[in-house]
PDB file of C-alpha atoms in Angstrom:
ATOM      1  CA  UNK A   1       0.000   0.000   0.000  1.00  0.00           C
ATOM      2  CA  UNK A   2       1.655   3.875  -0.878  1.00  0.00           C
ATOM      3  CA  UNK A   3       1.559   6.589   1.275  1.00  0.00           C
ATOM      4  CA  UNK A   4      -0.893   8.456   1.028  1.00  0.00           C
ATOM      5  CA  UNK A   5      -0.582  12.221   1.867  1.00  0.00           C
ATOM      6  CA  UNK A   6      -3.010  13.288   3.324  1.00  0.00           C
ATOM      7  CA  UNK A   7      -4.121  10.348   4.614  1.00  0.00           C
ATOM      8  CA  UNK A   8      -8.034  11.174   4.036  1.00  0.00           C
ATOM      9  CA  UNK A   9      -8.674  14.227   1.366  1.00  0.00           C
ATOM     10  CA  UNK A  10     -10.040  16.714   3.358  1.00  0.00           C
ATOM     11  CA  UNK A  11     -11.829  18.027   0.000  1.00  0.00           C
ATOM     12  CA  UNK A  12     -12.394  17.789  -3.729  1.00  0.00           C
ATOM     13  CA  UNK A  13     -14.571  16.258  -5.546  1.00  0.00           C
ATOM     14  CA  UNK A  14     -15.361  11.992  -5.257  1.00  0.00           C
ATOM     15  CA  UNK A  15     -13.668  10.935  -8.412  1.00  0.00           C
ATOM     16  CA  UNK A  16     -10.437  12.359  -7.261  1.00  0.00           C
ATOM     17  CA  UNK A  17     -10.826  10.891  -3.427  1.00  0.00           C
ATOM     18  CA  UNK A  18     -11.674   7.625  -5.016  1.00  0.00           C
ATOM     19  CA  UNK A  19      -8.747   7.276  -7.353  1.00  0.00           C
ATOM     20  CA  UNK A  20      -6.636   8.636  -4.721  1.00  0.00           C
ATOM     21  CA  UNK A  21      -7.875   6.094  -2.508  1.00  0.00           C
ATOM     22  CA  UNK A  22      -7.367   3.140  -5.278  1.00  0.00           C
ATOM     23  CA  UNK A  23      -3.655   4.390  -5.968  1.00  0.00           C
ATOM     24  CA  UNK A  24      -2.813   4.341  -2.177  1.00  0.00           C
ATOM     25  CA  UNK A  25      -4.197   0.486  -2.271  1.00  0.00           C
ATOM     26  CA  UNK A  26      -2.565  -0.844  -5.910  1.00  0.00           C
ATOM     27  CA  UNK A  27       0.985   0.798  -5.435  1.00  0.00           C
ATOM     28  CA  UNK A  28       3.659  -0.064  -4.184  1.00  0.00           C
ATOM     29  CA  UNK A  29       4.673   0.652  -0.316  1.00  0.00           C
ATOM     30  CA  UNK A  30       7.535   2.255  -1.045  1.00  0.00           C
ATOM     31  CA  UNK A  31       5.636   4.914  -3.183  1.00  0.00           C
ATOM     32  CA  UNK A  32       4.073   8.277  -2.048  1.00  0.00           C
ATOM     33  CA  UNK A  33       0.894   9.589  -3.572  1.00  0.00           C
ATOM     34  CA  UNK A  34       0.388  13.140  -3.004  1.00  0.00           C
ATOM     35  CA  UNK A  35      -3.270  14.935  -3.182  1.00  0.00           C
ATOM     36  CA  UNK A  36      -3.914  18.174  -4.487  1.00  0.00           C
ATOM     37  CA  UNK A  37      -0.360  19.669  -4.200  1.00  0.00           C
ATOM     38  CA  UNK A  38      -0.713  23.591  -4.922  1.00  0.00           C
ATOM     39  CA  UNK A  39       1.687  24.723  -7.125  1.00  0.00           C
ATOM     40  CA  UNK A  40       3.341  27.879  -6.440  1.00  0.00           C
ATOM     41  CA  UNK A  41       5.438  28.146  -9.700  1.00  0.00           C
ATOM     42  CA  UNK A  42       2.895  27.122 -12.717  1.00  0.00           C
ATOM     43  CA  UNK A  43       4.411  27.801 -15.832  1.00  0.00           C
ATOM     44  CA  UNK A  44       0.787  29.495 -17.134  1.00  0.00           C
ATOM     45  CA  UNK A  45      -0.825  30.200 -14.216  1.00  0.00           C
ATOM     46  CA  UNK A  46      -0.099  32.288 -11.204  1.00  0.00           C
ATOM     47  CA  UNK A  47      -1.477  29.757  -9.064  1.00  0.00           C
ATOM     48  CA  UNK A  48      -1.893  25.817 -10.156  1.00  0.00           C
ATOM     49  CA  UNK A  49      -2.422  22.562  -8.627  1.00  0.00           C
ATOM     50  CA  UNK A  50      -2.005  18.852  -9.768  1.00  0.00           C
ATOM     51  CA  UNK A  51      -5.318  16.581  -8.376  1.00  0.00           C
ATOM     52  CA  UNK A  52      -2.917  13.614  -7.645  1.00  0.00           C
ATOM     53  CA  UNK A  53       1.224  13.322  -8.024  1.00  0.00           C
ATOM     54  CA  UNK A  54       2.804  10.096  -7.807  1.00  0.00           C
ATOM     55  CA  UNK A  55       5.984   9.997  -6.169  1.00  0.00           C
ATOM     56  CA  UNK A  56       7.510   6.733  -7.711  1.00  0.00           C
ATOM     57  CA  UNK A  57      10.711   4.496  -8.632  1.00  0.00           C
ATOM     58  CA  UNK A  58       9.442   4.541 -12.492  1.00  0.00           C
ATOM     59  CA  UNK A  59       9.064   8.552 -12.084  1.00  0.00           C
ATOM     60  CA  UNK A  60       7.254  11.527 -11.136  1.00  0.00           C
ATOM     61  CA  UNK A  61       3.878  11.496 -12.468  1.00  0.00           C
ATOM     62  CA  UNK A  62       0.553  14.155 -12.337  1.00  0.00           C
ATOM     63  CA  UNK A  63      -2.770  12.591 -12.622  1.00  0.00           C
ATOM     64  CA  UNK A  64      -5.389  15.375 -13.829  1.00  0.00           C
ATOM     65  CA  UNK A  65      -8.950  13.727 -12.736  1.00  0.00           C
ATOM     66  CA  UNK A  66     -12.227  14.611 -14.422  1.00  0.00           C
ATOM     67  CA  UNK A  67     -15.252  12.963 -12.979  1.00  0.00           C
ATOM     68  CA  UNK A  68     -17.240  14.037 -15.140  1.00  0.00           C
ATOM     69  CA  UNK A  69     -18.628  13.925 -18.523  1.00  0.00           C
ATOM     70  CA  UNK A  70     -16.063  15.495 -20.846  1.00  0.00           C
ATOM     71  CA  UNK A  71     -17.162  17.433 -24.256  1.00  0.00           C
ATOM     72  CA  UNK A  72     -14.759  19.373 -27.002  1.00  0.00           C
ATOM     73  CA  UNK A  73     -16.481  21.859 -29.270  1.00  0.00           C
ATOM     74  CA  UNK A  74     -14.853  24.255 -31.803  1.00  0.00           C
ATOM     75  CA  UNK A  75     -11.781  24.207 -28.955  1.00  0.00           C
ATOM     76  CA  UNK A  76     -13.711  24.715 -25.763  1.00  0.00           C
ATOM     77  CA  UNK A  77     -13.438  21.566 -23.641  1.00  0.00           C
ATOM     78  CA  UNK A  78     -16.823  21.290 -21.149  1.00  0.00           C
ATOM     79  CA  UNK A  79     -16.355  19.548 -17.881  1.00  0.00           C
ATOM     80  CA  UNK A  80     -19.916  18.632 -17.030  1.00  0.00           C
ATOM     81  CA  UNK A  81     -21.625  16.578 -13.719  1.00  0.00           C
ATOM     82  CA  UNK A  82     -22.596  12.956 -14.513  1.00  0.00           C
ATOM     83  CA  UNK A  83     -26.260  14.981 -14.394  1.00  0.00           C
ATOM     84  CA  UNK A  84     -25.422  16.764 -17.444  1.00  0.00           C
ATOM     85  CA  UNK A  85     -24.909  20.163 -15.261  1.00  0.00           C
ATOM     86  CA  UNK A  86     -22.117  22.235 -16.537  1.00  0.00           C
ATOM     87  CA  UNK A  87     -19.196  22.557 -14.089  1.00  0.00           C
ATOM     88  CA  UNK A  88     -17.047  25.087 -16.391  1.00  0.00           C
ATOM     89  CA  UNK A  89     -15.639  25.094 -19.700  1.00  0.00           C
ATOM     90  CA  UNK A  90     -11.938  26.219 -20.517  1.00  0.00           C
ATOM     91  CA  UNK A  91      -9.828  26.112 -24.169  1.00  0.00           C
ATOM     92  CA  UNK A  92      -7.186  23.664 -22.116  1.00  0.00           C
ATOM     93  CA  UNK A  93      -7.942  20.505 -22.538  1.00  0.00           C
ATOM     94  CA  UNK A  94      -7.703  17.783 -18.956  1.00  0.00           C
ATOM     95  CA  UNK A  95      -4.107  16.364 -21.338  1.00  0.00           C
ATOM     96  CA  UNK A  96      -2.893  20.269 -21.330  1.00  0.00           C
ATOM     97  CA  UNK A  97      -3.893  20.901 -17.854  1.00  0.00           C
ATOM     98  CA  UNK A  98      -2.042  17.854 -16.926  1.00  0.00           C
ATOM     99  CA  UNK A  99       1.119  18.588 -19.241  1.00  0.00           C
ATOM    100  CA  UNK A 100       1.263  22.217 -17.925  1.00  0.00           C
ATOM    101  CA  UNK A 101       1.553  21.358 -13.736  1.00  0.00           C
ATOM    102  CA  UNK A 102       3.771  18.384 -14.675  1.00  0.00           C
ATOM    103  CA  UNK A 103       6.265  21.284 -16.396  1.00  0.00           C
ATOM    104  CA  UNK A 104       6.231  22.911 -12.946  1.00  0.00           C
ATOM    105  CA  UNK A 105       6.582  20.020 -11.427  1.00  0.00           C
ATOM    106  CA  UNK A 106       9.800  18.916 -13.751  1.00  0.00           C
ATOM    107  CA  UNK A 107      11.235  22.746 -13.252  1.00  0.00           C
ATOM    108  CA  UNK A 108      11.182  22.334  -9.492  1.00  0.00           C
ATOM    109  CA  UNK A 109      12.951  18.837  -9.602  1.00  0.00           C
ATOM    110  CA  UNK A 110      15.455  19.891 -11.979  1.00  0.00           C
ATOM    111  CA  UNK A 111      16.004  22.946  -9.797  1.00  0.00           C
ATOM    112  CA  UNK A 112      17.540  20.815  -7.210  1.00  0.00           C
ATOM    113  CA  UNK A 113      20.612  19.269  -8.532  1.00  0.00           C
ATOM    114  CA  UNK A 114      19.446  15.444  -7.075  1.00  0.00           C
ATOM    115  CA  UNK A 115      16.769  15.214  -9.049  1.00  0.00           C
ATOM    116  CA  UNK A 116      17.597  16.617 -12.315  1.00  0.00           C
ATOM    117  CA  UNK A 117      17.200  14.431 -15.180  1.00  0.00           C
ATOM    118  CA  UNK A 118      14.511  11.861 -13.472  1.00  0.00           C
ATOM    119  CA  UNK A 119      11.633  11.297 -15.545  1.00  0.00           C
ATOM    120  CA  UNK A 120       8.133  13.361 -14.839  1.00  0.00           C
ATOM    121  CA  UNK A 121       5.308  12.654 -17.108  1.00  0.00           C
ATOM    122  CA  UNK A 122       1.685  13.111 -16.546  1.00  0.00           C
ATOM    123  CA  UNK A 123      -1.798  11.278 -17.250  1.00  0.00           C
ATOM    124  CA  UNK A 124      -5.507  11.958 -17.289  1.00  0.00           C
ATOM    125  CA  UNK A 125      -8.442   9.987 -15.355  1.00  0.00           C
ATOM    126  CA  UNK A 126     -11.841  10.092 -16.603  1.00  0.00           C
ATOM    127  CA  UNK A 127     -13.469   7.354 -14.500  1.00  0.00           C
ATOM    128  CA  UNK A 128     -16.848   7.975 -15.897  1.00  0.00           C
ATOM    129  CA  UNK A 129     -16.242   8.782 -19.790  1.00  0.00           C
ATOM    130  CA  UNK A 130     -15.230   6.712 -22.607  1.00  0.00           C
ATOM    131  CA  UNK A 131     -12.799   8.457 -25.087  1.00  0.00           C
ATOM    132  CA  UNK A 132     -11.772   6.793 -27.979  1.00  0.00           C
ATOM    133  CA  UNK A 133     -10.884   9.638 -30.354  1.00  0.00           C
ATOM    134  CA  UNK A 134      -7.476   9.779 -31.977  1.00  0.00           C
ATOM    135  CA  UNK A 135      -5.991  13.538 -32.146  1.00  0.00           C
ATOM    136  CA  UNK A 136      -2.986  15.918 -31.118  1.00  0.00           C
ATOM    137  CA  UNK A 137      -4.475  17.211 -27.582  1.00  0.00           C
ATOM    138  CA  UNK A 138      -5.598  13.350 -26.742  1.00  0.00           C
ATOM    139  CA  UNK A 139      -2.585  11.245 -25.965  1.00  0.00           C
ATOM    140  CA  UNK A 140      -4.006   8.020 -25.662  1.00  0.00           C
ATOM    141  CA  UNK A 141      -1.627   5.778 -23.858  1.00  0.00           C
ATOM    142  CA  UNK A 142      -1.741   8.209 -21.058  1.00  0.00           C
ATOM    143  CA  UNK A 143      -5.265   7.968 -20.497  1.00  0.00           C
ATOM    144  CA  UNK A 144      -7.467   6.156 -18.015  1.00  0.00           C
ATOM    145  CA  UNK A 145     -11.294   6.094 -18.615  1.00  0.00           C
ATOM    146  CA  UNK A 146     -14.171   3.824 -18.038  1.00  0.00           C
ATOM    147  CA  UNK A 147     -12.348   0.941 -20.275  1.00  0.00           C
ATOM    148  CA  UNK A 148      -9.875   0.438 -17.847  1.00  0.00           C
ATOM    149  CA  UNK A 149     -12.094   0.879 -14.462  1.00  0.00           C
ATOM    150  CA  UNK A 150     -11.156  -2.792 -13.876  1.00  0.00           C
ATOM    151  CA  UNK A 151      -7.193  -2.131 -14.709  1.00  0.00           C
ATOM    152  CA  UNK A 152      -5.245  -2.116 -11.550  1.00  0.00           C
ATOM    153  CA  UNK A 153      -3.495   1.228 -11.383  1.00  0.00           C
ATOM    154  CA  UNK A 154       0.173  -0.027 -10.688  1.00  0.00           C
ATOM    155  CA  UNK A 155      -0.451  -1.154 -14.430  1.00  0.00           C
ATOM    156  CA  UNK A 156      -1.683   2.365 -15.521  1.00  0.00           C
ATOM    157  CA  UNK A 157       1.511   3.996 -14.105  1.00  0.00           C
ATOM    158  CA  UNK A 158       3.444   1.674 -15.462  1.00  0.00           C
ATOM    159  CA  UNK A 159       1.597   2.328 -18.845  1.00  0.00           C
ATOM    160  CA  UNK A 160       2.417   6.308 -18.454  1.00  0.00           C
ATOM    161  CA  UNK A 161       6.315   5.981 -17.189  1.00  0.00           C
ATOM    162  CA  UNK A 162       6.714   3.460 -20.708  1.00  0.00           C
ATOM    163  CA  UNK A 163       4.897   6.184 -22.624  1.00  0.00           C
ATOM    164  CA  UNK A 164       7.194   9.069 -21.045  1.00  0.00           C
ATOM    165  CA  UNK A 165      10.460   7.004 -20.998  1.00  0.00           C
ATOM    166  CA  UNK A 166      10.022   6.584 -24.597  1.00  0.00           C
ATOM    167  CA  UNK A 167       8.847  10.405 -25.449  1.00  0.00           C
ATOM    168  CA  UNK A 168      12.238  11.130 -22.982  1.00  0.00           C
ATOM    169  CA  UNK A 169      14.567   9.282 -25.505  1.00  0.00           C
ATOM    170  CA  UNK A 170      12.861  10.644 -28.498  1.00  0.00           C
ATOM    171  CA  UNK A 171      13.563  14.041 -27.510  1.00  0.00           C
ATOM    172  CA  UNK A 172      16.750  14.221 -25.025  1.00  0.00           C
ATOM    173  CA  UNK A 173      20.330  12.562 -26.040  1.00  0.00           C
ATOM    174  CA  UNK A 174      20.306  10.943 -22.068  1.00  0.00           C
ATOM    175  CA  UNK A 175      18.243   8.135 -20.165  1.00  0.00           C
ATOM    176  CA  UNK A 176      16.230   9.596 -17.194  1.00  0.00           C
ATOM    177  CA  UNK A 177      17.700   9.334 -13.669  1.00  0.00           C
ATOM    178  CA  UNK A 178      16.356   6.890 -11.518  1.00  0.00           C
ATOM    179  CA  UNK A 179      14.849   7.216  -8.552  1.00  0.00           C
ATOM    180  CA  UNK A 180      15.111   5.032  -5.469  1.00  0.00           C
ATOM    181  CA  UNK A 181      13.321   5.213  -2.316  1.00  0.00           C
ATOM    182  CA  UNK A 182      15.357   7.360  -0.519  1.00  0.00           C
ATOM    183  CA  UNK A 183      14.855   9.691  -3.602  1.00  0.00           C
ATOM    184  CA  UNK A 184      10.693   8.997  -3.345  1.00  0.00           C
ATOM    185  CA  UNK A 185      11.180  10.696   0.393  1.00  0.00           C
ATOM    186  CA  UNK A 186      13.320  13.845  -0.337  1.00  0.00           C
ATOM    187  CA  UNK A 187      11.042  14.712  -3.329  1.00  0.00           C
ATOM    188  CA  UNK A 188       8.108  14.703  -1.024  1.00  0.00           C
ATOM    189  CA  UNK A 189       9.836  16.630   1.179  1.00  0.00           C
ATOM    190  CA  UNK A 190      10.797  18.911  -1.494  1.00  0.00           C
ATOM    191  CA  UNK A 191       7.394  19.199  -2.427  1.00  0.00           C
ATOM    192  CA  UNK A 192       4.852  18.732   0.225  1.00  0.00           C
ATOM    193  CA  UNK A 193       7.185  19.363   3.389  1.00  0.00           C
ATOM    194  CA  UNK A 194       5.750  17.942   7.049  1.00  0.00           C
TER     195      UNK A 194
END
């Protein structure tokens, strides 16, 4: 079981508590799964967060949740209740959302000399939505939906750090440094400090 951190969300919405609570049960002990982590240096934003982090051996990864139903029309992505009601709509997509706190995330690792290099990706959780569409904003193999509900999630990580391990050596001339356990620890102290 990971460490979870907080133990019990204190907030947000039940999709993200219950995928928080499923990643705390299907990883590994020696991981650290981090909820809602604020981030103070966004690259777009002057405020961000990340719904879940997941403090691993295979990397660093963001999970953006939507718990919704999700909708793209003429660029404007709606995030709606499973009702129908419309939460909010925005022109970033749940993968650009994802791919933008992830950047923060990478630019405070590589900040700090022991972590520069290790490999931070990102994936999207829509526990409730089926998306099969093929297109630049929708990476696939990073995505989690309502075909994989039965998937255990040390799988799905393991799916995202291949996917980002590979996109790594397409587009940098070094492999990503690897973390160990005492590494998992610092970065959440680096991060989400007791």
């Amino acid at each position: 079981m990971a460490k979870l951190v907080p133990e019990v969300p204190k907030s947000g919405p039940a999709s993200e508590r219950m995928m928080f609570e499923r990643l705390g049960r299907e990883l590994p002990d020696d991981w650290i799964v981090l909820h809602s982590l604020e981030l103070t240096h966004h690259p777009h934003k002057m405020w961000g967060e990340t719904d879940i982090l997941v403090i691993s051996t295979k990397g660093v990864f963001v999970i953006e949740v939507k718990g919704g139903s999700l909708s793209c029309n003429n660029g404007e992505w709606k995030i709606a209740k499973l009702s129908g009601e419309e939460i909010y709509t925005s022109e970033e997509s749940p993968w650009g959302q994802a791919g933008t706190a992830a950047a923060g995330i990478r630019k405070k690792l590589y900040d700090d000399e022991r972590f520069r290099g290790c490999l931070v990706g990102w994936g999207v959780v829509l526990p409730y939505e089926t998306i099969t569409i093929e297109s630049e904003e929708i990476v696939q193999e990073v995505l989690w939906d309502r075909r994989h509900r039965h998937e255990n999630l040390n799988i799905y990580i393991g799916r995202i750090a291949r996917y980002w391990h590979e996109r790594h050596n397409e587009t940098r001339e070094y492999e990503p440094r690897s973390l160990n356990k005492n590494n998992i620890a610092e970065i959440r102290q680096l991060l989400r400090p007791d």
